[in-house]
Short mmCIF file of C-alpha atoms in Angstrom, two decimals:
data_model
loop_
_atom_site.label_atom_id
_atom_site.label_comp_id
_atom_site.label_asym_id
_atom_site.label_seq_id
_atom_site.Cartn_x
_atom_site.Cartn_y
_atom_site.Cartn_z
CA MET A 1 109.96 -29.51 37.27
CA GLU A 2 109.99 -31.96 40.44
CA GLU A 3 110.24 -35.94 39.99
CA TYR A 4 107.42 -37.89 41.10
CA SER A 5 108.11 -40.87 43.65
CA ASP A 6 107.05 -44.48 42.81
CA LEU A 7 104.45 -45.80 45.20
CA SER A 8 103.96 -49.30 46.69
CA VAL A 9 100.62 -50.41 48.04
CA VAL A 10 101.54 -53.79 49.96
CA ASP A 11 104.31 -56.42 49.52
CA LYS A 12 103.50 -58.85 47.10
CA LYS A 13 105.13 -61.55 48.78
CA LEU A 14 103.18 -60.74 52.10
CA PHE A 15 101.10 -64.27 52.03
CA GLU A 16 103.73 -66.19 50.26
CA GLY A 17 104.35 -69.61 52.24
CA LYS A 18 101.42 -68.64 54.44
CA VAL A 19 98.67 -70.98 55.21
CA LEU A 20 95.32 -69.06 54.67
CA SER A 21 93.60 -70.97 57.48
CA ASN A 22 95.73 -70.10 60.15
CA PRO A 23 94.86 -66.93 61.78
CA ALA A 24 96.76 -63.56 61.21
CA LYS A 25 99.21 -62.54 63.26
CA LEU A 26 99.43 -58.81 64.55
CA ASN A 27 102.92 -58.71 63.03
CA ASP A 28 101.44 -59.15 59.54
CA LEU A 29 98.59 -56.70 60.26
CA GLY A 30 101.21 -53.89 61.38
CA LYS A 31 103.17 -54.69 58.36
CA ILE A 32 100.15 -53.94 56.12
CA HIS A 33 99.08 -50.86 58.14
CA GLN A 34 102.75 -49.65 57.86
CA ASP A 35 102.45 -49.93 53.86
CA ILE A 36 99.18 -48.06 53.90
CA ILE A 37 100.60 -45.26 55.87
CA MET A 38 103.42 -44.93 53.28
CA LEU A 39 101.12 -45.11 50.43
CA GLU A 40 99.33 -42.39 51.91
CA ASP A 41 102.32 -40.27 52.15
CA GLY A 42 103.57 -41.01 48.77
CA LEU A 43 100.03 -39.95 47.41
CA ASN A 44 100.18 -36.62 49.32
CA ARG A 45 103.45 -35.78 48.12
CA ASN A 46 102.81 -36.48 44.23
CA LEU A 47 99.77 -34.42 44.60
CA ARG A 48 101.83 -31.48 45.91
CA VAL A 49 104.32 -31.93 43.09
CA LEU A 50 101.28 -31.96 40.56
CA ASN A 51 99.83 -28.81 42.20
CA ARG A 52 103.12 -27.11 41.82
CA ASP A 53 103.59 -28.16 38.15
CA LEU A 54 100.11 -27.12 37.35
CA ASN A 55 100.64 -23.51 38.94
CA LYS A 56 104.11 -23.22 36.91
CA THR A 57 102.22 -24.30 33.87
CA ASN A 58 99.53 -21.57 34.12
CA GLU A 59 102.05 -19.03 34.76
CA VAL A 60 104.03 -20.40 31.61
CA LEU A 61 100.53 -19.88 29.58
CA ASP A 62 99.95 -16.45 31.20
CA GLU A 63 103.60 -15.36 29.84
CA ILE A 64 102.92 -16.69 26.44
CA GLU A 65 99.37 -15.01 26.29
CA LYS A 66 100.85 -11.74 27.01
CA ASP A 67 103.90 -11.95 24.69
CA THR A 68 101.48 -13.06 21.93
CA ASN A 69 99.43 -9.97 22.53
CA LYS A 70 102.38 -7.86 22.58
CA GLY A 71 103.72 -9.17 19.58
CA PHE A 72 100.33 -8.79 17.82
CA LYS A 73 100.08 -5.13 18.73
CA ALA A 74 103.68 -4.75 17.54
CA VAL A 75 102.72 -6.19 14.34
CA ALA A 76 99.59 -3.92 14.09
CA ASP A 77 101.91 -0.76 14.86
CA ARG A 78 104.26 -1.92 12.21
CA VAL A 79 101.58 -1.96 9.67
CA ASP A 80 100.49 1.29 10.37
CA ALA A 81 103.86 2.71 10.18
CA LEU A 82 104.35 1.06 7.07
CA GLY A 83 101.08 2.71 5.58
CA GLN A 84 102.56 6.09 6.72
CA GLU A 85 105.86 5.36 4.97
CA MET A 86 103.95 4.41 1.89
CA ASP A 87 102.35 7.74 1.90
CA LYS A 88 105.27 9.70 2.38
CA ILE A 89 106.97 7.70 -0.35
CA LYS A 90 104.05 8.48 -2.76
CA GLU A 91 104.33 12.05 -2.09
CA SER A 92 108.15 11.82 -2.57
CA VAL A 93 107.35 10.41 -5.86
CA GLU A 94 105.06 13.04 -6.83
CA SER A 95 107.39 15.65 -5.64
CA ILE A 96 110.25 14.26 -7.86
CA LYS A 97 107.82 13.99 -10.76
CA SER A 98 107.25 17.59 -10.23
CA GLU A 99 110.84 18.64 -10.04
CA LEU A 100 111.62 16.74 -13.06
CA GLU A 101 108.87 18.31 -15.07
CA ALA A 102 110.11 21.73 -13.70
CA ARG A 103 113.73 20.99 -14.66
CA ASP A 104 112.51 20.23 -18.20
CA ASN A 105 110.57 23.25 -18.49
CA LEU A 106 113.40 25.23 -17.15
CA GLU A 107 115.90 23.72 -19.63
CA TYR A 108 113.39 24.77 -22.29
CA ASP A 109 113.12 28.30 -20.66
CA GLU A 110 117.04 28.51 -20.73
CA LEU A 111 117.03 27.64 -24.53
CA ARG A 112 114.25 29.76 -25.19
CA ASN A 113 115.96 32.56 -23.53
CA SER A 114 119.33 32.11 -24.85
CA ASP A 115 118.70 31.44 -28.29
CA ALA A 116 115.14 32.21 -29.63
CA ASN A 117 115.07 35.79 -27.56
CA ARG A 118 118.34 36.57 -29.30
CA ILE A 119 117.10 35.71 -32.59
CA VAL A 120 113.70 37.50 -32.19
CA ASN A 121 115.29 40.38 -30.47
CA ASN A 122 118.00 40.83 -33.46
CA SER A 123 115.04 40.53 -36.04
CA LYS A 124 113.14 43.39 -34.28
CA ARG A 125 113.35 46.57 -36.12
CA PRO A 126 113.61 49.68 -34.18
CA GLU A 127 110.43 51.46 -33.41
CA GLN A 128 109.91 54.84 -35.52
CA ILE A 129 108.42 57.67 -33.87
CA PRO A 130 105.99 59.59 -35.91
CA PRO A 131 106.97 63.18 -36.51
CA LEU A 132 105.38 66.03 -34.73
CA PRO A 133 102.23 67.81 -36.01
CA PRO A 134 103.05 71.35 -37.30
CA LYS A 135 100.53 72.94 -34.97
CA HIS A 136 99.88 72.17 -31.09
CA ASN A 137 96.51 73.09 -30.03
CA GLN A 138 96.06 74.28 -26.62
CA VAL A 139 94.08 71.84 -24.34
CA SER A 140 91.48 73.61 -22.11
CA GLY A 141 90.76 72.38 -18.53
CA SER A 142 93.02 70.64 -16.07
CA LEU A 143 94.79 68.46 -18.61
CA ASN A 144 98.64 69.11 -19.06
CA ARG A 145 100.27 69.94 -22.17
CA ILE A 146 102.36 67.10 -23.59
CA ASP A 147 105.27 67.89 -25.68
CA PHE A 148 107.90 65.16 -26.83
CA ALA A 149 111.39 66.48 -27.09
CA THR A 150 112.78 65.84 -30.36
CA ASN A 151 116.65 65.58 -29.19
CA SER A 152 115.61 62.75 -26.69
CA LEU A 153 113.61 60.93 -29.11
CA GLY A 154 116.20 60.71 -31.64
CA ASN A 155 114.43 62.49 -34.21
CA LYS A 156 115.55 65.23 -36.21
CA MET A 157 112.60 67.53 -36.51
CA GLY A 158 114.29 70.66 -36.64
CA GLN A 159 115.78 70.28 -40.06
CA ILE A 160 113.74 70.50 -43.52
CA GLN A 161 115.40 69.46 -46.41
CA SER A 162 114.37 71.59 -49.58
CA SER A 163 115.35 70.48 -53.12
CA SER A 164 115.24 74.12 -54.25
CA ASN A 165 118.25 75.92 -55.72
CA ASN A 166 119.87 72.57 -55.59
CA GLY A 167 121.00 73.20 -51.75
CA LEU A 168 119.67 72.53 -48.28
CA ARG A 169 117.72 74.98 -46.23
CA THR A 170 117.22 74.27 -42.38
CA GLN A 171 114.23 75.69 -40.56
CA PRO A 172 114.72 75.53 -36.97
CA THR A 173 111.78 74.27 -34.67
CA SER A 174 110.58 75.73 -31.21
CA SER A 175 113.02 75.10 -28.46
CA ASN A 176 110.13 75.20 -25.86
CA SER A 177 109.35 71.24 -26.62
CA GLU A 178 109.70 69.10 -23.23
CA LEU A 179 108.71 65.68 -22.03
CA ASN A 180 106.50 65.92 -18.87
CA VAL A 181 105.05 62.79 -18.67
CA LEU A 182 107.36 59.50 -18.18
CA GLY A 183 105.42 56.04 -17.57
CA GLU A 184 106.84 52.95 -16.75
CA GLY A 185 106.61 51.54 -20.23
CA THR A 186 108.79 54.48 -21.82
CA SER A 187 111.76 53.94 -19.80
CA SER A 188 114.40 51.69 -21.67
CA GLY A 189 115.68 50.35 -18.39
CA SER A 190 112.24 49.35 -17.01
CA HIS A 191 112.25 45.84 -18.47
CA LEU A 192 112.63 43.09 -15.74
CA GLU A 193 113.60 39.66 -16.95
CA ILE A 194 111.65 36.54 -15.59
CA PHE A 195 113.75 34.49 -13.14
CA SER A 196 114.07 31.18 -14.73
CA GLY A 197 116.93 29.85 -12.61
CA GLU A 198 117.22 27.44 -9.76
CA THR A 199 120.45 28.44 -8.10
CA ALA A 200 120.45 30.83 -4.95
CA SER A 201 123.40 32.87 -6.45
CA SER A 202 121.23 33.58 -9.62
CA PHE A 203 118.42 34.38 -7.48
CA ASP A 204 120.64 36.79 -5.31
CA ASN A 205 121.71 38.84 -8.39
CA TRP A 206 117.87 38.62 -9.88
CA THR A 207 116.50 40.09 -6.36
CA ILE A 208 118.78 43.20 -6.38
CA ARG A 209 117.31 44.01 -9.72
CA PHE A 210 113.84 43.32 -8.61
CA LEU A 211 114.33 45.52 -5.39
CA ASP A 212 115.61 48.41 -7.54
CA TYR A 213 112.59 47.71 -9.85
CA LEU A 214 110.25 47.99 -6.80
CA ASP A 215 112.09 51.24 -5.52
CA VAL A 216 111.71 52.94 -8.98
CA TYR A 217 108.04 52.00 -9.87
CA GLY A 218 106.57 50.32 -6.92
CA ALA A 219 106.87 53.20 -4.49
CA ASN A 220 103.11 53.60 -3.96
CA TRP A 221 102.18 49.88 -4.42
CA THR A 222 100.70 48.07 -1.65
CA GLU A 223 102.34 45.07 -0.17
CA SER A 224 99.95 42.56 -2.09
CA ASP A 225 101.00 44.48 -5.41
CA ARG A 226 104.36 43.73 -4.31
CA ILE A 227 104.07 40.13 -3.83
CA ASN A 228 102.18 39.63 -7.05
CA ARG A 229 104.48 41.59 -9.01
CA LEU A 230 107.10 39.05 -7.66
CA LYS A 231 105.01 35.91 -8.34
CA LEU A 232 104.36 37.43 -11.94
CA ASN A 233 108.28 37.65 -12.75
CA LEU A 234 109.14 34.12 -11.20
CA GLY A 235 109.84 31.36 -13.68
CA THR A 236 108.64 27.56 -13.51
CA GLN A 237 110.65 26.31 -10.64
CA ALA A 238 110.93 29.46 -8.52
CA ARG A 239 106.90 29.86 -9.15
CA HIS A 240 106.67 26.22 -7.90
CA ILE A 241 108.37 27.15 -4.76
CA PHE A 242 106.40 29.87 -4.41
CA GLU A 243 103.03 28.38 -4.37
CA SER A 244 104.48 25.82 -1.85
CA LEU A 245 104.97 28.36 0.88
CA LEU A 246 102.59 28.82 3.45
CA PRO A 247 100.49 31.95 3.71
CA SER A 248 102.63 33.25 6.69
CA GLU A 249 105.79 32.40 4.87
CA ARG A 250 104.89 35.05 1.93
CA SER A 251 102.82 37.24 3.82
CA THR A 252 105.56 40.06 2.98
CA ILE A 253 107.69 40.66 0.09
CA GLU A 254 111.02 40.14 2.31
CA ASN A 255 109.68 37.02 3.76
CA ALA A 256 108.61 35.52 0.50
CA ILE A 257 112.24 36.46 -1.01
CA LYS A 258 113.82 34.79 1.89
CA ASN A 259 111.91 31.61 1.95
CA ILE A 260 112.51 31.20 -1.83
CA ARG A 261 116.05 31.59 -1.40
CA THR A 262 116.33 29.25 1.69
CA LYS A 263 114.68 26.54 -0.77
CA LEU A 264 116.85 27.23 -3.48
CA ASP A 265 119.95 26.91 -1.17
CA SER A 266 118.76 23.44 0.16
CA PRO A 267 121.11 20.40 -0.21
CA HIS A 268 118.68 19.19 -2.84
CA PHE A 269 119.00 22.15 -5.09
CA ARG A 270 122.70 22.30 -4.54
CA GLU A 271 122.91 18.40 -5.72
CA LEU A 272 120.61 19.33 -8.88
CA ALA A 273 123.39 22.27 -9.49
CA HIS A 274 126.22 19.82 -9.14
CA LYS A 275 124.88 17.41 -11.62
CA ARG A 276 123.68 20.27 -14.11
CA LEU A 277 127.38 21.59 -13.78
CA ALA A 278 128.66 17.99 -14.68
CA ALA A 279 126.33 18.00 -17.85
CA CYS A 280 126.89 21.78 -18.85
CA TYR A 281 128.88 22.09 -21.69
CA GLN A 282 129.30 24.59 -24.45
CA ARG A 283 126.51 23.82 -27.50
CA GLU A 284 127.67 23.74 -31.04
CA GLY A 285 127.41 27.10 -32.41
CA GLU A 286 126.66 28.72 -29.08
CA LEU A 287 128.15 32.20 -28.48
CA VAL A 288 130.70 32.23 -25.53
CA SER A 289 128.98 35.00 -23.74
CA ASP A 290 125.66 32.74 -23.43
CA PHE A 291 127.77 29.95 -22.61
CA ILE A 292 129.19 32.05 -19.60
CA LYS A 293 125.55 33.21 -18.66
CA ARG A 294 124.67 29.47 -17.74
CA LEU A 295 128.22 28.17 -16.39
CA VAL A 296 128.85 31.27 -14.07
CA PRO A 297 125.27 30.58 -11.96
CA LEU A 298 125.91 26.84 -11.60
CA VAL A 299 129.68 27.34 -10.61
CA ASN A 300 128.36 29.95 -8.05
CA ALA A 301 125.49 27.28 -6.91
CA THR A 302 127.88 24.50 -6.20
CA THR A 303 130.59 26.72 -4.36
CA PRO A 304 128.69 28.83 -1.99
CA HIS A 305 131.27 28.75 0.77
CA ILE A 306 134.37 29.08 -1.06
CA PRO A 307 136.52 32.34 -1.16
CA VAL A 308 136.12 34.17 -3.92
CA GLU A 309 139.78 33.66 -5.53
CA VAL A 310 139.28 29.81 -5.25
CA ARG A 311 135.82 30.19 -7.02
CA GLU A 312 137.57 32.18 -9.84
CA GLU A 313 140.09 29.40 -10.39
CA ILE A 314 137.29 26.82 -10.40
CA LEU A 315 135.37 28.90 -12.92
CA CYS A 316 138.31 29.26 -15.39
CA ARG A 317 138.97 25.61 -15.18
CA CYS A 318 135.28 24.74 -15.83
CA PHE A 319 135.40 27.15 -18.57
CA THR A 320 138.57 25.40 -20.05
CA GLU A 321 137.13 22.09 -19.66
CA LYS A 322 133.59 22.72 -21.02
CA SER A 323 133.89 24.92 -23.86
CA GLN A 324 134.55 24.10 -27.23
CA ALA A 325 138.10 24.64 -28.78
#
């Protein structure tokens, strides 16, 4: 800011030594006139300086007002952004909770499939097929005659034991018996396991089996039937991924399988696979075959881009380190 100049109105010693009764001289009046002119010039100069200072102050106040408004707007935008971030954090927390619950359910499913199912299957008795009736009635109309082949069902119905004469007498039966009806439930290889894994490699292996299943039994199914069958055979984690897909991402069986596989091959699931592999050890009393079934998918999931030879070496090393001696 500019400096203000000092103003002097008149000379204070103008009348010093003067006799007031004497008439004023023109020289004294000229001096007074000159002081008044200097006073006017000084006042005008200081007023101009004051005006410039006021203009600069107003400009500074305008800048402060603009910066304050910008600051308030930035604070408001930041508060809105924080609200959105909090919503995202809540969604992430809910997603993590769902994944932890799904992983706990998956561990339970693995335990149930590896131990409980084996015990149940071992305790099952083979189904006994009742013997054929002695006579077959002819069915009228358009119904087909259904005969069961004795040799294919494993029943020896062609031999009849007799205790007479302390010997055996065999009575052959008709050789025209045949199996004309074959349903989905009668084939020994028709059982399709529920996919309870959470790795892309295990899903690839299961997908091959599922597509073969569709080729055999689903030739006449609609696309909706195929998708429903896929959903029916998905375990907890894979079912959760299927439900999270958009309708366009599961409109066909190919899209559904592709998008589920993409989700399972994400960095998040690979990280989970690394953690599960680090914690995977052979349980006490667990069969080696069951332990290998749990170990191999985890090794394949953590080494998707490694050559097969190197992957086999890693698998052997993991098996040696994690199996019980």
